[in-house]
Coordinates of C-alpha atoms and ligand atoms in Angstrom, one line a residue:
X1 CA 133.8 53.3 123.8
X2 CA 134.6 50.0 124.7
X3 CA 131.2 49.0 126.3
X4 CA 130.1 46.0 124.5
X5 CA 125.9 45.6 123.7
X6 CA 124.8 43.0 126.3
X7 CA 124.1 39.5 125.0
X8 CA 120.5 40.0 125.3
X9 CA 121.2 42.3 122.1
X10 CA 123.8 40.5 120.3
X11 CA 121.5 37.2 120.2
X12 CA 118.7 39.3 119.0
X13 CA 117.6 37.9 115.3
X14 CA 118.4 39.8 112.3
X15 CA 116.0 43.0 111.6
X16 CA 113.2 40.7 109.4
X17 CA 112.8 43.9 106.7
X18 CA 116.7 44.6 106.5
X19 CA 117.4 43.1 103.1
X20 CA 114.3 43.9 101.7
X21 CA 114.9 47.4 102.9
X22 CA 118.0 48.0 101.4
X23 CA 116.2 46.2 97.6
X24 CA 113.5 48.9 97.9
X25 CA 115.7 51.8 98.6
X26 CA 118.1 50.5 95.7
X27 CA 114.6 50.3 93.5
X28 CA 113.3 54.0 94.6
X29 CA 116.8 55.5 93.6
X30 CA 115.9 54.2 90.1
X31 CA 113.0 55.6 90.2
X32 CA 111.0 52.2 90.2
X33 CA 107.2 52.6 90.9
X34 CA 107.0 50.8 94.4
X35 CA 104.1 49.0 95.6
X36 CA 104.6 47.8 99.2
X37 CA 102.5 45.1 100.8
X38 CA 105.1 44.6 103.2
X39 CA 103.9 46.7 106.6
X40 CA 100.6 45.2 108.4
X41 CA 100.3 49.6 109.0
X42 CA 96.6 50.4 107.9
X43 CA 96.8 53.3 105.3
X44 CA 93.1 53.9 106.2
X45 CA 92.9 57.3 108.3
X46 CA 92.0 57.1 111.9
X47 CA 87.9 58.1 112.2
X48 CA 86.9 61.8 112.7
X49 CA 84.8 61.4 115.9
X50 CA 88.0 60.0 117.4
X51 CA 90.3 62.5 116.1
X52 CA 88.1 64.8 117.7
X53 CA 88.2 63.6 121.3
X54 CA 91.3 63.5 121.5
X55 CA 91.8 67.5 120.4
X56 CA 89.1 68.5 122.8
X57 CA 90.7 66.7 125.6
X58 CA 94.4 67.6 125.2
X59 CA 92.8 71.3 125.2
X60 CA 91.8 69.8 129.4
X61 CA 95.1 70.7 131.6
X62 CA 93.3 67.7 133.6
X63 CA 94.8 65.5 131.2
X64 CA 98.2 67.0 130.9
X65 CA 99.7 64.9 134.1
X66 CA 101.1 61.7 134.7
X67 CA 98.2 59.0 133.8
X68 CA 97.1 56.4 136.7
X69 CA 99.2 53.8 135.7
X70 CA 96.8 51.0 135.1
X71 CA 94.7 53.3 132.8
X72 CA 92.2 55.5 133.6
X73 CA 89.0 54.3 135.0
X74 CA 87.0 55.9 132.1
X75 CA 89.2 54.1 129.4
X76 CA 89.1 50.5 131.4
X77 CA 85.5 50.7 131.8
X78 CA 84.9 51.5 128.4
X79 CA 86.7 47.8 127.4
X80 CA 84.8 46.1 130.1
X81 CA 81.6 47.3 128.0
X82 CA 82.8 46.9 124.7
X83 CA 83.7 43.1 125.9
X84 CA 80.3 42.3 127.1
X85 CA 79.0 43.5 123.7
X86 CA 81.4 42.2 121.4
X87 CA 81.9 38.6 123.2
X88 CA 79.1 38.3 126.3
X89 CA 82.1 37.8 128.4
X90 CA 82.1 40.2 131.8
X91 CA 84.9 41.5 133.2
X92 CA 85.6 43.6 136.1
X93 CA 87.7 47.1 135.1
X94 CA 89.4 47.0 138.1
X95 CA 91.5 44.1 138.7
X96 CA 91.1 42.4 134.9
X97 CA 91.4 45.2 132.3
X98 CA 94.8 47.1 132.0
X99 CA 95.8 50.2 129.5
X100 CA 98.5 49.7 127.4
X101 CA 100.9 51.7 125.0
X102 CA 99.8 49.2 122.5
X103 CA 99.5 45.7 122.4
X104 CA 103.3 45.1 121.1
X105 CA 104.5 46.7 124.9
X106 CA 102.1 44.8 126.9
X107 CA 103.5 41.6 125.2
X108 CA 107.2 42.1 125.6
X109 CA 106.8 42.9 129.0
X110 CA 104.5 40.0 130.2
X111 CA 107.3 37.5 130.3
X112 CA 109.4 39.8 132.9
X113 CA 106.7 38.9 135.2
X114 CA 106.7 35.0 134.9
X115 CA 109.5 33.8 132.8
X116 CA 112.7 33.2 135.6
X117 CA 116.1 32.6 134.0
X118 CA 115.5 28.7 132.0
X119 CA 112.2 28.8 131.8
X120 CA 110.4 27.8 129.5
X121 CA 108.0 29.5 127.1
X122 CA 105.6 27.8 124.5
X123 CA 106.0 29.7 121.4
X124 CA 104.3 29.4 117.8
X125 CA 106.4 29.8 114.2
X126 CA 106.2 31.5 112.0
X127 CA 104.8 34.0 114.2
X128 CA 105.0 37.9 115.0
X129 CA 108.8 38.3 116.6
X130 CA 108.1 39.5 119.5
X131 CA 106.8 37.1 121.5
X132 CA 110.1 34.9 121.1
X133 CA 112.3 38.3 121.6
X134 CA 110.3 39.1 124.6
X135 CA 111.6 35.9 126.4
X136 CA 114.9 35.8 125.2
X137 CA 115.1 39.5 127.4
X138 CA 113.5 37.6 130.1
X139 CA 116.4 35.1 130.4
X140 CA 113.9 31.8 129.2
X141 CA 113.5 29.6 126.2
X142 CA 111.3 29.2 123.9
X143 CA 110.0 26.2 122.9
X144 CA 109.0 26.5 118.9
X145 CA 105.3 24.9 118.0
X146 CA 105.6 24.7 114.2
X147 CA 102.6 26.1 112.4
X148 CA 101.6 24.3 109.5
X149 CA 99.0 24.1 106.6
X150 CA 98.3 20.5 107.5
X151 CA 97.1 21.6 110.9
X152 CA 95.3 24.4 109.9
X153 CA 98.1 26.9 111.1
X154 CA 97.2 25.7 114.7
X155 CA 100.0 24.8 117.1
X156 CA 99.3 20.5 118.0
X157 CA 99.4 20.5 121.6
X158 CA 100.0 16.9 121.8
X159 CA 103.7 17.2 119.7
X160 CA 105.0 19.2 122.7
X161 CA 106.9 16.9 124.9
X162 CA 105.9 16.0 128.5
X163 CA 109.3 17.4 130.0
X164 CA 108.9 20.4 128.1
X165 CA 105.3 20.7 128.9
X166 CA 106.3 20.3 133.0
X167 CA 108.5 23.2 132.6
X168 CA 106.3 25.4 130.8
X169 CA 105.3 28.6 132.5
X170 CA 103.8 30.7 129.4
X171 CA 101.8 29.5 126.1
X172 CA 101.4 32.6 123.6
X173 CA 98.3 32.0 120.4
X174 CA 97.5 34.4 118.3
X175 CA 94.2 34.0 116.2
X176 CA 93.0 35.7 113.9
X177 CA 96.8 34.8 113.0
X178 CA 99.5 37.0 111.7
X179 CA 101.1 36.0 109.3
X180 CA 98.9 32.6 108.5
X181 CA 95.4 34.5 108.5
X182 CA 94.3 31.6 110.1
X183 CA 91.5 31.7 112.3
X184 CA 90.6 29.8 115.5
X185 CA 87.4 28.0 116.9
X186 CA 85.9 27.0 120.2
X187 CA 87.3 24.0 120.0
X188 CA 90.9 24.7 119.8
X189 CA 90.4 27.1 122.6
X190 CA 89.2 24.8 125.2
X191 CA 91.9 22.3 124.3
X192 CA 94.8 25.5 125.1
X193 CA 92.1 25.5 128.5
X194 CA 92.9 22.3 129.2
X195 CA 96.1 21.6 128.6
X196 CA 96.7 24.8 130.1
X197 CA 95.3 23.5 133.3
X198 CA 96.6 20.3 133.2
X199 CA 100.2 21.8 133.4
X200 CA 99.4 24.9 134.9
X201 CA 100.4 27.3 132.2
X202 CA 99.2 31.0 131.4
X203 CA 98.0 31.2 128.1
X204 CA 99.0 34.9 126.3
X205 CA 96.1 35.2 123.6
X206 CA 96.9 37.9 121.2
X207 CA 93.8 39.1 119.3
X208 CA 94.9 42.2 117.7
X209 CA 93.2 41.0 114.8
X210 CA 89.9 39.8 116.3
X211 CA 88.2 42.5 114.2
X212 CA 89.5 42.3 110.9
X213 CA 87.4 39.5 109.5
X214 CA 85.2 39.3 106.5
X215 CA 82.2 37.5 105.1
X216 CA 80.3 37.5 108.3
X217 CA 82.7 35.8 110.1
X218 CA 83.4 37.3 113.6
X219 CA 86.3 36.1 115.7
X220 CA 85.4 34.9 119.1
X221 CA 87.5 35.8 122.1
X222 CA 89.6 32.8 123.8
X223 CA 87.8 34.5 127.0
X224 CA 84.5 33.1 125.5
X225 CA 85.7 29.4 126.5
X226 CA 84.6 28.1 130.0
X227 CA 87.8 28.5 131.9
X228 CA 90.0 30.1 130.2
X229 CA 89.7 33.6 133.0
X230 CA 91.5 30.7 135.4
X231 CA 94.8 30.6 132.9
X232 CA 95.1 33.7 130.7
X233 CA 94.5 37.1 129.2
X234 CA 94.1 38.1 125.7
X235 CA 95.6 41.5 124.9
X236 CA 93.6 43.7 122.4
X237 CA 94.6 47.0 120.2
X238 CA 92.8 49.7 118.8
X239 CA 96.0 50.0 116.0
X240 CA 94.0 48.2 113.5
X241 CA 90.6 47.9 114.5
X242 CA 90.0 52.4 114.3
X243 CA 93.3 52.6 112.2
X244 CA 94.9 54.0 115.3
X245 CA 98.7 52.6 115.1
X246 CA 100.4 55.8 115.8
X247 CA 98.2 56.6 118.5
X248 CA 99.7 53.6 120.8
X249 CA 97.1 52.1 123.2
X250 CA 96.1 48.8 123.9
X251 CA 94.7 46.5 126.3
X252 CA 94.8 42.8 128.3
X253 CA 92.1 41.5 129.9
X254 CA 91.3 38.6 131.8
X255 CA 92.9 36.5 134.9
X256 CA 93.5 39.2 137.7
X257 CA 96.4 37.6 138.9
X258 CA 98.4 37.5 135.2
X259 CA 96.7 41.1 135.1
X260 CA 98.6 42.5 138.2
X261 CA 101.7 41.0 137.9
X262 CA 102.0 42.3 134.5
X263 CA 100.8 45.8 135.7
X264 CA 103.6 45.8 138.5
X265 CA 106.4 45.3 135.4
X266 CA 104.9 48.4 133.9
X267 CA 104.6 50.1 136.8
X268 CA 108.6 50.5 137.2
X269 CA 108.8 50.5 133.4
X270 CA 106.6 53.2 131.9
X271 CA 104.0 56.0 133.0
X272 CA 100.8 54.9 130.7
X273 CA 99.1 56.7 128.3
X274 CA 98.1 59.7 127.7
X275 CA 94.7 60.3 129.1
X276 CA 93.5 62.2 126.1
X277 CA 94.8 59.4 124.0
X278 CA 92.9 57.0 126.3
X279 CA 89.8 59.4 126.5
X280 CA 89.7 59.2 122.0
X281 CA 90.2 55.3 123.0
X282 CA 86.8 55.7 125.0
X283 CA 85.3 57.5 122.3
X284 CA 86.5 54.8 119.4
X285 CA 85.0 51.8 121.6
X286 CA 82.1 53.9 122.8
X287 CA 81.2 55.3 119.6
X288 CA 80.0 53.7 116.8
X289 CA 80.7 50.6 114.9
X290 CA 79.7 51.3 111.2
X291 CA 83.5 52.7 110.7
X292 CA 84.6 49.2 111.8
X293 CA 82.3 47.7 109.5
X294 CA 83.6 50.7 106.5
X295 CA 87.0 49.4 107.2
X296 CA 85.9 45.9 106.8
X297 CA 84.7 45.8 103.7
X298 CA 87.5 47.7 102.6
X299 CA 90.1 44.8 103.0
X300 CA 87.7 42.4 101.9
X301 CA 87.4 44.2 98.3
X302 CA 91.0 43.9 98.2
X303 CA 91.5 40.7 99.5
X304 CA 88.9 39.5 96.4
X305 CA 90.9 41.4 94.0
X306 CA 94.5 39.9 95.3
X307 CA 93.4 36.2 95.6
X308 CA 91.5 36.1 92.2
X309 CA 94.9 37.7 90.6
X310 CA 97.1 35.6 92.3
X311 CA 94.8 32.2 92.1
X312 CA 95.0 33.2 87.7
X313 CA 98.6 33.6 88.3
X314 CA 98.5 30.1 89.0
X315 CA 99.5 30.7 93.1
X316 CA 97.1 28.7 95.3
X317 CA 96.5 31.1 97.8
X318 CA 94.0 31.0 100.4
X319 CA 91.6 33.9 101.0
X320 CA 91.8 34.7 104.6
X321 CA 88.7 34.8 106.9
X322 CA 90.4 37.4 109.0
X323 CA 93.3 39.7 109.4
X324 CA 94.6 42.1 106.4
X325 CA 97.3 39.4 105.5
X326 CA 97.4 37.1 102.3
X327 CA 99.7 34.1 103.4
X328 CA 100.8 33.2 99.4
X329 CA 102.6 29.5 98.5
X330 CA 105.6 30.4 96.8
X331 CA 105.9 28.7 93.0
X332 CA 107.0 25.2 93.2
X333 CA 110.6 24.9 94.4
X334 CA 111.0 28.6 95.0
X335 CA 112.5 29.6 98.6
X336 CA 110.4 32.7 100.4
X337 CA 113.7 34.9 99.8
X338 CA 114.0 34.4 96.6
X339 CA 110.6 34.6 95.3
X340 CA 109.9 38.2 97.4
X341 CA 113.2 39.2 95.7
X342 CA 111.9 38.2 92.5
X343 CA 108.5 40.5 93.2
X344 CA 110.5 43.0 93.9
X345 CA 113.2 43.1 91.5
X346 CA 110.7 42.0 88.6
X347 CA 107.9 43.5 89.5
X348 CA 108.8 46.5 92.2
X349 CA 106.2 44.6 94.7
X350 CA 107.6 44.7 98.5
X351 CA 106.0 41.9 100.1
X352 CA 107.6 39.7 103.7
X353 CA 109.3 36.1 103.1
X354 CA 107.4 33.8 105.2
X355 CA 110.7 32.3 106.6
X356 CA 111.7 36.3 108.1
X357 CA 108.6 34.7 110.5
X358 CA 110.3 31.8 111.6
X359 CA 111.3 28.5 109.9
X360 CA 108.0 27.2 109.7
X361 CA 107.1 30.0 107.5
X362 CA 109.2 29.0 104.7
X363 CA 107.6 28.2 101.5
X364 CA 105.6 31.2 101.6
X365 CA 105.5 35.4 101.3
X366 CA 103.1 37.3 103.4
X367 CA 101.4 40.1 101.7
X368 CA 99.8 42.9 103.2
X369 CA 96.3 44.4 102.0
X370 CA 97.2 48.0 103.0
X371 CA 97.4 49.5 99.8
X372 CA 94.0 50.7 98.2
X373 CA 92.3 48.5 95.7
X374 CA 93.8 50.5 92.4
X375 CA 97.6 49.4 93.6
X376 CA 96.3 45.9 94.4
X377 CA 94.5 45.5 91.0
X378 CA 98.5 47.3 89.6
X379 CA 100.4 44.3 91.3
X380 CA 98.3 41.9 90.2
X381 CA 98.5 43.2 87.0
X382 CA 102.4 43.3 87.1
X383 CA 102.4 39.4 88.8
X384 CA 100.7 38.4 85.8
X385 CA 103.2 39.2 83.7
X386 CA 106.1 37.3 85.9
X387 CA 106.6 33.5 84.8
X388 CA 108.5 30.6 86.6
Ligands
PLP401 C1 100.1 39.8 115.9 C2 100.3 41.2 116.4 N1 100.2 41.4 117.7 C3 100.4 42.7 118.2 C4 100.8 43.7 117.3 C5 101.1 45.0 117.9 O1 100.1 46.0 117.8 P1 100.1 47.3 118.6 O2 101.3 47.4 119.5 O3 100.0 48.4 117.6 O4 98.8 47.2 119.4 C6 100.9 43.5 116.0 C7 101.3 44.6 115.1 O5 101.6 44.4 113.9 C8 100.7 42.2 115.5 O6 100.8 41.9 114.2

């Protein structure tokens, strides 16, 4: 075969977990004890009543064919109620709510729509990979916004050049923030509003996380700020807020126009979801909350546990408001490759170099709180021990 990969692949960036894969396999063979706060994949099991739905309606031959391909009316409906009682923000199902097969697909094919060969895309660091992958395969550039400590992990607006800014077509945020855990306010959303609308940009919210918070914080939806339906969407998934990562569904909301264009992509791309899988979504944003609220408290127990160790292990790490991600300073002087090679070698603790996020990220390890509280309280434990 003499078909090369087309450059679209070749310039993709190196798989982020490839080295420490190969560390932890090595470790395993040894028969090393592994604890792995690598994956942000809850471990918690998806809630019965949901399970449930979804077995009585793949039992419905109704539900065996092709799904409408925006979602089914039921499942869009559903998020158009669950919006007005989780954030007071209306939408309409029809034009400004779309089904997705997860968050991750809706994002990484949102750029097709806009993005023309050289455009450009505003894009934060460290940051999940996707959104810079997604327009790379859309022929654009991305333009990197640093996140940093002294900013509160939040991307300054005003560094971004004027020229750059004129050529921008797409702005992705993501708060509660993987990897950071930072969180957003009002504030910061009505400045992305305006300088949105001052250089006529669509603003990509991801707020996969907006449910994983703690301490009685709740997350507010960029929607929430005066404007923001006129230059953006904000794309939701049920994979961490009902533990339902397998299941693959998720949702953008907002400006119809965005909302269509991005619909018409899928449209030639995929079929939807499976409408029993969409008809247990129903049921998971229908039904009630108290599992959310289980899960919760959950992470925050371990989140306690983790920052206490780590803080005693002399680490100044901050505990996050939201998200299940600890974003850990590495010891003085110590690069983020080196010190997750240390946990891991020294300690058999898998945990994500903050640089595998971007440059930006460097300095620090991300470290995952889905393990259960025993294997958190066993890596601190083991962390203690390590000196440098
Ligand atoms: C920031 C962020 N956005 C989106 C996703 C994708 O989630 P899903 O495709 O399961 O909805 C993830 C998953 O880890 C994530 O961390």
């Amino acid at each position: 075969m003499n078909v090369d990969f087309a450059n679209r692949v070749k310039n993709l960036p190196p798989y982020l977990f490839k080295e420490i894969d190969r560390l932890k396999a090595e470790l395993l063979a040894k028969g090393v004890d592994v604890i792995n706060l690598g994956v942000g994949d809850p471990d918690l099991r998806t809630p019965s009543h949901i399970i449930e739905r979804l077995q009585t309606a793949a039992q419905d031959p109704a539900n065996h064919q092709y799904p409408l391909y925006s979602g089914m009316n039921a499942f869009r409906d559903a998020v158009a109620r669950w919006y007005k009682q989780r954030f007071d923000v209306h939408l309409d199902p029809s034009t400004q709510v779309l089904t997705l097969i997860g968050s991750k697909e809706g994002i990484a094919h949102l750029p097709l729509a806009f993005i023309n060969p050289g455009d450009v895309a505003l894009v934060p660091s460290p940051a999940y990979p996707v959104y810079q992958v997604a327009v790379m395969f859309a022929g654009g550039t991305s333009h990197i916004m640093p996140l940093v400590k002294e900013n509160g992990f939040l991307p300054d607006l005003s560094a971004i050049p004027e020229e750059t800014a004129q050529r921008a077509k797409l702005l992705f945020i993501n708060y509660p923030n993987n990897p950071t855990g930072a969180v957003a306010d009002a504030a910061f959303f009505e400045e992305v509003v305006a300088f949105a609308k001052r250089y006529d940009i669509i603003v990509c919210h991801d707020a996969a996380y907006s449910e994983i918070a703690f301490d009685d914080y709740r997350p507010m939806s960029f929607l929430q700020v005066p404007g923001a339906m006129d230059v953006g969407i904000e794309f939701h998934s049920l994979s961490k807020t009902y533990n339902m990562t397998g299941w693959r569904i998720g949702f953008a909301v907002g400006n119809a126009h965005v909302i269509s264009g991005l619909a018409q992509i899928k449209s030639n791309v995929d079929s939807g979801v499976f409408n029993a899988v969409q008809l247990a979504g129903v049921e998971a944003l229908d039904g009630d909350q108290k599992c959310v609220q289980e899960m919760q408290a959950i992470y925050q127990k371990r989140r306690d546990i983790l920052i206490e160790g780590l803080r005693r292990a002399g680490l100044n790490a901050q505990p996050p408001k939201a998200t299940f991600y600890v974003w850990c300073p590495t010891p003085q002087g110590m690069s983020s490759a080196d010190f997750t090679a240390k946990l891991l070698k020294e300690a058999g603790i898998v945990t994500t170099p903050g640089s595998g996020f971007g440059a930006p990220g460097e300095g620090y390890v991300r470290m995952a709180l889905t393990v259960d509280k025993e294997r958190v309280r066993e890596a601190v434990h083991r962390i203690l021990k390590l000196s440098w």
